[in-house]
Amino acid sequence: MERPAWAPHGIDLTVPSVSRMYDYYLGGSHNFEVDREAARRAIQAWPGLPKIMQTNRAFMRRAIRFALQEGVTQFLDIGSGIPTFGNVHEVAHALERQARVVYVDNDPVAVAHSRAVLQGERRVGIVSADFRSPQDIMESSEVENLLDLRQPVALMLVALLHFVEDRDEPGRYLAELARHLAPGSLLVLSHGSPEAGPRRDGGAGLKEVYSTANAPLVIRTKEQIQRFFEDFEMVEPGLVPVPRWRPDGPPEYEESTVSGGFAGIGRKAGSAA
């Protein structure tokens, strides 16, 4: 396979990337044929998948607006993916120009393209790191220079944890990240789950597709997803199917076609500094 000019050297062009597959679902152009083929098979296994991804992005936008309304103007977006229209900083800066955003991803394409897109953005940075290495994230120069951890931060784990296996103890890493956050900080989380939609096969076909990618798909129940909020107080309406989290208006599509998971926001207890 010919390597595009924008593709960093050293990446394996034969293995699908969940980040680049997500880019494909959202209509992006920074993906390879191996990603597109895997994404097409995923859509066959779960028709409506691109609409589910768009619904997830819509939740992210609503969550950013909510955070700003609550006075939280700092965002730490882990598993940020490849920049597409409507990124965290674009949504935040449309409402609050002083908002500060740090993106984190472990995909070389996502990091390289983010750096290109963010050139000249003084209030936005990108860190090449993994969710499972909280120290690398929190001690990065980007976090130290852009975020004031004495003040609340919105920790964004949008469509990330269903790519972190139980054996990797995602709850432990989340707790470590939360430990660094000031009271009043927010956890913004969405997680795929067939419990939220019409599928009752446990997402077996989808899991099979993602087993060939650089991160397997982990199916969790609503109860299991709820445990990620144990260090946070849930914000109304709690953990709900993604389209039901404070929708802007009537759903554009039948909920059964776009409810591929659950979403919620939690607030770290205590008074903000």
Coordinates of N, CA and C in Angstrom, one line a residue, residues 43-178:
I43 N -20.2 -1.8 9.7 CA -21.5 -1.3 9.3 C -22.4 -2.4 8.9
Q44 N -21.9 -3.4 8.2 CA -22.7 -4.6 7.9 C -23.1 -5.3 9.1
A45 N -22.2 -5.4 10.1 CA -22.5 -6.1 11.4 C -23.5 -5.3 12.2
W46 N -23.5 -4.0 12.1 CA -24.3 -3.1 12.9 C -24.8 -2.0 12.0
P47 N -25.8 -2.2 11.2 CA -26.3 -1.1 10.3 C -26.7 0.1 11.1
G48 N -26.4 1.3 10.6 CA -26.7 2.5 11.3 C -25.5 3.0 12.1
L49 N -24.4 2.3 12.0 CA -23.2 2.7 12.9 C -22.8 4.1 12.6
P50 N -22.7 4.6 11.4 CA -22.3 6.1 11.2 C -23.2 7.0 11.9
K51 N -24.5 6.7 11.9 CA -25.5 7.6 12.6 C -25.3 7.5 14.1
I52 N -24.9 6.4 14.6 CA -24.6 6.2 16.1 C -23.4 7.1 16.4
M53 N -22.4 7.1 15.6 CA -21.2 7.9 15.8 C -21.5 9.4 15.8
Q54 N -22.4 9.8 14.8 CA -22.8 11.2 14.8 C -23.6 11.6 16.0
T55 N -24.4 10.7 16.5 CA -25.1 11.0 17.7 C -24.2 11.1 18.9
N56 N -23.1 10.3 18.9 CA -22.1 10.4 20.0 C -21.4 11.8 19.9
R57 N -21.1 12.3 18.7 CA -20.5 13.6 18.6 C -21.4 14.7 19.0
A58 N -22.7 14.5 18.8 CA -23.7 15.5 19.2 C -23.7 15.5 20.7
F59 N -23.7 14.4 21.4 CA -23.6 14.4 22.8 C -22.4 15.1 23.3
M60 N -21.2 14.9 22.7 CA -20.0 15.6 23.1 C -20.2 17.1 23.0
R61 N -20.8 17.6 21.9 CA -21.1 19.0 21.8 C -22.0 19.6 22.9
R62 N -23.0 18.8 23.2 CA -23.9 19.2 24.3 C -23.2 19.2 25.7
A63 N -22.3 18.2 25.9 CA -21.6 18.1 27.1 C -20.6 19.3 27.3
I64 N -20.0 19.8 26.2 CA -19.1 20.9 26.2 C -19.9 22.2 26.6
R65 N -21.0 22.3 26.0 CA -21.9 23.5 26.3 C -22.3 23.5 27.8
F66 N -22.6 22.3 28.3 CA -23.0 22.1 29.7 C -21.9 22.5 30.6
A67 N -20.7 22.0 30.3 CA -19.5 22.4 31.1 C -19.3 23.9 31.1
L68 N -19.4 24.5 30.0 CA -19.1 26.0 30.0 C -20.2 26.7 30.8
Q69 N -21.5 26.2 30.7 CA -22.5 26.8 31.5 C -22.3 26.7 33.0
E70 N -21.6 25.6 33.4 CA -21.2 25.3 34.8 C -19.9 26.1 35.2
G71 N -19.4 26.8 34.3 CA -18.2 27.6 34.6 C -16.9 26.8 34.4
V72 N -16.9 25.6 33.8 CA -15.7 24.8 33.5 C -15.2 25.2 32.2
T73 N -14.1 25.8 32.1 CA -13.5 26.2 30.8 C -12.2 25.5 30.4
Q74 N -11.9 24.4 31.1 CA -10.7 23.6 30.8 C -11.2 22.2 30.4
F75 N -10.6 21.7 29.3 CA -11.0 20.4 28.8 C -9.8 19.5 28.6
L76 N -9.8 18.2 29.1 CA -8.8 17.2 28.8 C -9.5 16.1 28.1
D77 N -9.3 16.0 26.8 CA -10.0 15.1 25.9 C -9.0 13.9 25.6
I78 N -9.3 12.8 26.2 CA -8.4 11.6 26.1 C -9.1 10.6 25.1
G79 N -8.2 10.2 24.1 CA -8.8 9.4 23.0 C -9.5 10.3 22.0
S80 N -8.9 11.5 21.8 CA -9.5 12.5 21.0 C -9.7 12.2 19.5
G81 N -8.8 11.3 19.0 CA -9.0 10.9 17.6 C -8.4 11.9 16.6
I82 N -8.8 11.6 15.4 CA -8.4 12.5 14.3 C -9.3 13.7 14.2
P83 N -8.7 14.9 14.1 CA -9.6 16.1 14.1 C -10.5 16.1 12.9
T84 N -11.8 16.3 13.2 CA -12.8 16.5 12.2 C -13.6 17.7 12.6
F85 N -14.5 18.1 11.8 CA -15.3 19.3 12.1 C -16.1 19.2 13.4
G86 N -16.0 20.2 14.2 CA -16.7 20.2 15.5 C -15.9 19.6 16.6
N87 N -14.6 19.8 16.6 CA -13.8 19.4 17.7 C -14.1 20.1 19.0
V88 N -13.5 19.6 20.1 CA -13.8 20.2 21.4 C -13.4 21.7 21.4
H89 N -12.3 22.0 20.9 CA -11.8 23.4 21.0 C -12.7 24.3 20.1
E90 N -13.2 23.8 19.0 CA -14.0 24.6 18.1 C -15.4 24.9 18.7
V91 N -15.9 23.9 19.4 CA -17.2 24.1 20.1 C -17.0 25.0 21.3
A92 N -16.0 24.8 22.0 CA -15.7 25.6 23.2 C -15.4 27.0 22.9
H93 N -14.6 27.2 21.9 CA -14.2 28.6 21.6 C -15.3 29.4 20.9
A94 N -16.2 28.7 20.3 CA -17.4 29.4 19.8 C -18.2 30.1 20.9
L95 N -18.1 29.6 22.1 CA -18.8 30.1 23.2 C -17.9 30.8 24.2
E96 N -16.7 30.4 24.4 CA -15.8 31.0 25.3 C -14.4 30.9 24.7
R97 N -13.9 32.1 24.2 CA -12.6 32.1 23.5 C -11.5 31.8 24.5
Q98 N -11.6 32.0 25.8 CA -10.5 31.7 26.7 C -10.4 30.3 27.1
A99 N -11.3 29.4 26.6 CA -11.3 28.0 27.0 C -10.0 27.4 26.6
R100 N -9.5 26.4 27.4 CA -8.3 25.7 27.1 C -8.5 24.3 26.9
V101 N -7.9 23.7 26.0 CA -8.1 22.3 25.6 C -6.8 21.5 25.4
V102 N -6.7 20.4 26.0 CA -5.6 19.5 25.8 C -6.2 18.2 25.2
Y103 N -5.7 17.8 24.0 CA -6.1 16.5 23.4 C -5.1 15.5 23.7
V104 N -5.5 14.2 23.9 CA -4.6 13.1 24.1 C -5.0 12.0 23.2
D105 N -4.0 11.4 22.5 CA -4.3 10.2 21.7 C -3.0 9.4 21.6
N106 N -3.1 8.1 21.3 CA -2.0 7.2 21.1 C -1.8 6.8 19.7
D107 N -2.7 7.3 18.8 CA -2.6 7.0 17.4 C -1.7 8.0 16.7
P108 N -0.6 7.6 16.0 CA 0.3 8.5 15.4 C -0.3 9.4 14.4
V109 N -1.3 8.9 13.6 CA -2.0 9.7 12.6 C -2.8 10.8 13.3
A110 N -3.5 10.4 14.4 CA -4.3 11.4 15.1 C -3.4 12.5 15.7
V111 N -2.3 12.1 16.2 CA -1.4 13.1 16.9 C -0.8 14.0 15.8
A112 N -0.3 13.4 14.7 CA 0.4 14.2 13.7 C -0.6 15.2 13.0
H113 N -1.8 14.7 12.7 CA -2.8 15.6 12.1 C -3.3 16.7 13.1
S114 N -3.4 16.3 14.3 CA -3.8 17.3 15.3 C -2.8 18.4 15.4
R115 N -1.5 18.0 15.4 CA -0.5 19.1 15.5 C -0.5 20.0 14.3
A116 N -0.8 19.4 13.1 CA -0.9 20.3 11.9 C -2.1 21.2 12.0
V117 N -3.2 20.7 12.5 CA -4.4 21.5 12.6 C -4.3 22.6 13.6
L118 N -3.6 22.3 14.7 CA -3.6 23.2 15.9 C -2.4 24.2 15.9
Q119 N -1.7 24.2 14.8 CA -0.6 25.2 14.7 C -1.2 26.6 14.9
G120 N -0.6 27.4 15.8 CA -1.1 28.8 16.0 C -2.1 28.9 17.0
E121 N -2.7 27.7 17.5 CA -3.7 27.8 18.6 C -3.0 27.8 20.0
R122 N -2.9 29.0 20.6 CA -2.2 29.1 21.8 C -2.9 28.5 23.0
R123 N -4.2 28.2 22.9 CA -4.9 27.7 24.1 C -5.3 26.2 23.9
V124 N -4.6 25.6 22.9 CA -4.9 24.2 22.6 C -3.6 23.4 22.4
G125 N -3.6 22.2 22.9 CA -2.4 21.3 22.7 C -2.8 19.9 22.5
I126 N -1.8 19.1 22.0 CA -2.0 17.7 21.8 C -0.9 16.9 22.4
V127 N -1.2 15.8 23.2 CA -0.2 15.0 23.8 C -0.3 13.6 23.2
S128 N 0.9 13.0 22.9 CA 0.9 11.7 22.4 C 1.1 10.8 23.6
A129 N 0.0 10.1 24.1 CA 0.1 9.3 25.3 C -1.2 8.4 25.3
D130 N -1.2 7.4 26.2 CA -2.2 6.4 26.3 C -3.0 6.7 27.6
F131 N -4.3 6.4 27.5 CA -5.1 6.5 28.7 C -4.5 5.7 29.9
R132 N -3.9 4.6 29.5 CA -3.3 3.7 30.6 C -2.0 4.2 31.1
S133 N -1.6 5.4 30.8 CA -0.4 6.0 31.3 C -0.7 7.4 31.9
P134 N -1.5 7.4 32.9 CA -2.0 8.7 33.5 C -0.8 9.7 33.8
Q135 N 0.3 9.1 34.3 CA 1.4 10.0 34.6 C 2.0 10.7 33.4
D136 N 2.0 10.0 32.2 CA 2.5 10.6 31.0 C 1.6 11.8 30.6
I137 N 0.3 11.6 30.9 CA -0.6 12.7 30.5 C -0.5 13.8 31.4
M138 N -0.6 13.6 32.7 CA -0.7 14.7 33.7 C 0.6 15.4 33.9
E139 N 1.7 14.8 33.6 CA 3.0 15.4 33.7 C 3.5 16.0 32.4
S140 N 2.7 15.9 31.4 CA 3.1 16.4 30.1 C 3.2 18.0 30.1
S141 N 4.1 18.5 29.3 CA 4.2 20.0 29.2 C 2.9 20.6 28.8
E142 N 2.2 20.0 27.9 CA 0.9 20.6 27.5 C -0.1 20.8 28.6
V143 N -0.2 19.7 29.5 CA -1.1 19.8 30.6 C -0.6 20.9 31.6
E144 N 0.7 20.8 31.9 CA 1.3 21.8 32.8 C 1.2 23.2 32.4
N145 N 1.3 23.4 31.1 CA 1.3 24.8 30.5 C -0.1 25.4 30.3
L146 N -1.0 24.5 29.9 CA -2.4 24.9 29.5 C -3.5 24.8 30.5
L147 N -3.3 23.8 31.4 CA -4.4 23.6 32.4 C -4.0 23.9 33.8
D148 N -4.9 24.6 34.5 CA -4.7 24.9 35.9 C -5.4 23.9 36.7
L149 N -4.7 22.9 37.2 CA -5.4 21.8 37.9 C -5.9 22.1 39.3
R150 N -5.7 23.4 39.7 CA -6.4 23.9 40.9 C -7.8 24.2 40.7
Q151 N -8.2 24.4 39.4 CA -9.5 24.7 39.0 C -10.2 23.5 38.3
P152 N -11.5 23.5 38.2 CA -12.2 22.3 37.6 C -11.8 22.1 36.1
V153 N -11.7 20.9 35.8 CA -11.4 20.4 34.4 C -12.5 19.5 34.0
A154 N -12.9 19.5 32.7 CA -13.8 18.5 32.1 C -13.0 17.4 31.5
L155 N -13.0 16.3 32.2 CA -12.2 15.1 31.7 C -13.1 14.4 30.7
M156 N -12.8 14.3 29.4 CA -13.6 13.8 28.4 C -13.1 12.4 27.9
L157 N -13.9 11.4 28.2 CA -13.7 10.0 27.8 C -14.8 9.6 26.9
V158 N -14.9 10.2 25.7 CA -16.0 10.0 24.8 C -15.7 8.8 23.8
A159 N -16.4 7.8 23.9 CA -16.2 6.6 23.1 C -14.8 6.0 23.2
L160 N -14.3 6.0 24.4 CA -12.9 5.5 24.6 C -12.9 4.2 25.3
L161 N -13.6 4.1 26.5 CA -13.4 3.0 27.4 C -13.8 1.7 26.8
H162 N -14.7 1.7 25.8 CA -15.0 0.4 25.2 C -13.9 -0.2 24.3
F163 N -12.8 0.5 24.3 CA -11.6 0.0 23.7 C -10.5 -0.3 24.7
V164 N -10.8 -0.3 26.0 CA -9.9 -0.7 27.1 C -10.4 -1.9 27.8
E165 N -9.7 -3.0 27.7 CA -10.1 -4.3 28.2 C -10.1 -4.3 29.8
D166 N -10.9 -5.1 30.3 CA -11.0 -5.2 31.8 C -9.7 -5.6 32.4
R167 N -8.9 -6.4 31.7 CA -7.6 -6.8 32.3 C -6.7 -5.7 32.4
D168 N -6.9 -4.6 31.7 CA -6.1 -3.4 31.8 C -6.6 -2.4 32.9
E169 N -7.6 -2.8 33.6 CA -8.1 -2.1 34.8 C -8.4 -0.6 34.5
P170 N -9.4 -0.4 33.6 CA -9.7 1.0 33.2 C -10.1 1.8 34.4
G171 N -10.8 1.2 35.4 CA -11.3 1.9 36.5 C -10.1 2.5 37.4
R172 N -9.0 1.7 37.4 CA -7.9 2.2 38.2 C -7.2 3.4 37.6
Y173 N -7.1 3.4 36.2 CA -6.5 4.5 35.6 C -7.4 5.8 35.6
L174 N -8.7 5.5 35.5 CA -9.7 6.6 35.7 C -9.6 7.3 37.1
A175 N -9.5 6.4 38.1 CA -9.3 6.9 39.4 C -8.0 7.7 39.6
E176 N -7.0 7.3 39.0 CA -5.7 8.0 39.0 C -5.8 9.4 38.4
L177 N -6.5 9.4 37.2 CA -6.7 10.7 36.6 C -7.6 11.6 37.4
A178 N -8.6 11.1 38.0 CA -9.5 11.8 38.8 C -8.8 12.4 40.0

